[in-house]
Amino acid sequence: MDYTLHYYDLVLVCIAGSLATGGVVGYATPLALEFAVAVFGGVALAFIGHALFVNGPVDEPEDLTEEVKLEEVPRVLSPVESVE
């Protein structure tokens, strides 16, 4: 089974990378660590905003109104016993 990177995998890497870069910049330059992490935290927020609002996990808002049948809910997430 081959695993391929998807968009949201890359978003997670970019979030971690931007925060790590803030830490490195804070330690390696005269900038205060708190300031550098806050600035690069803003970059991480930009990645999160893009992932949620520009390239969201649904294609259309109508996709959010579809009801899920009880049989389609994974057993570990279901608050009630399955139909089986």
Coordinates of C-alpha atoms in Angstrom, one line a residue, residues 26 45 66 78:
G26 CA 14.3 33.6 17.7
L45 CA -2.5 30.9 10.9
E66 CA -26.2 15.7 3.8
S78 CA -21.2 6.2 17.1

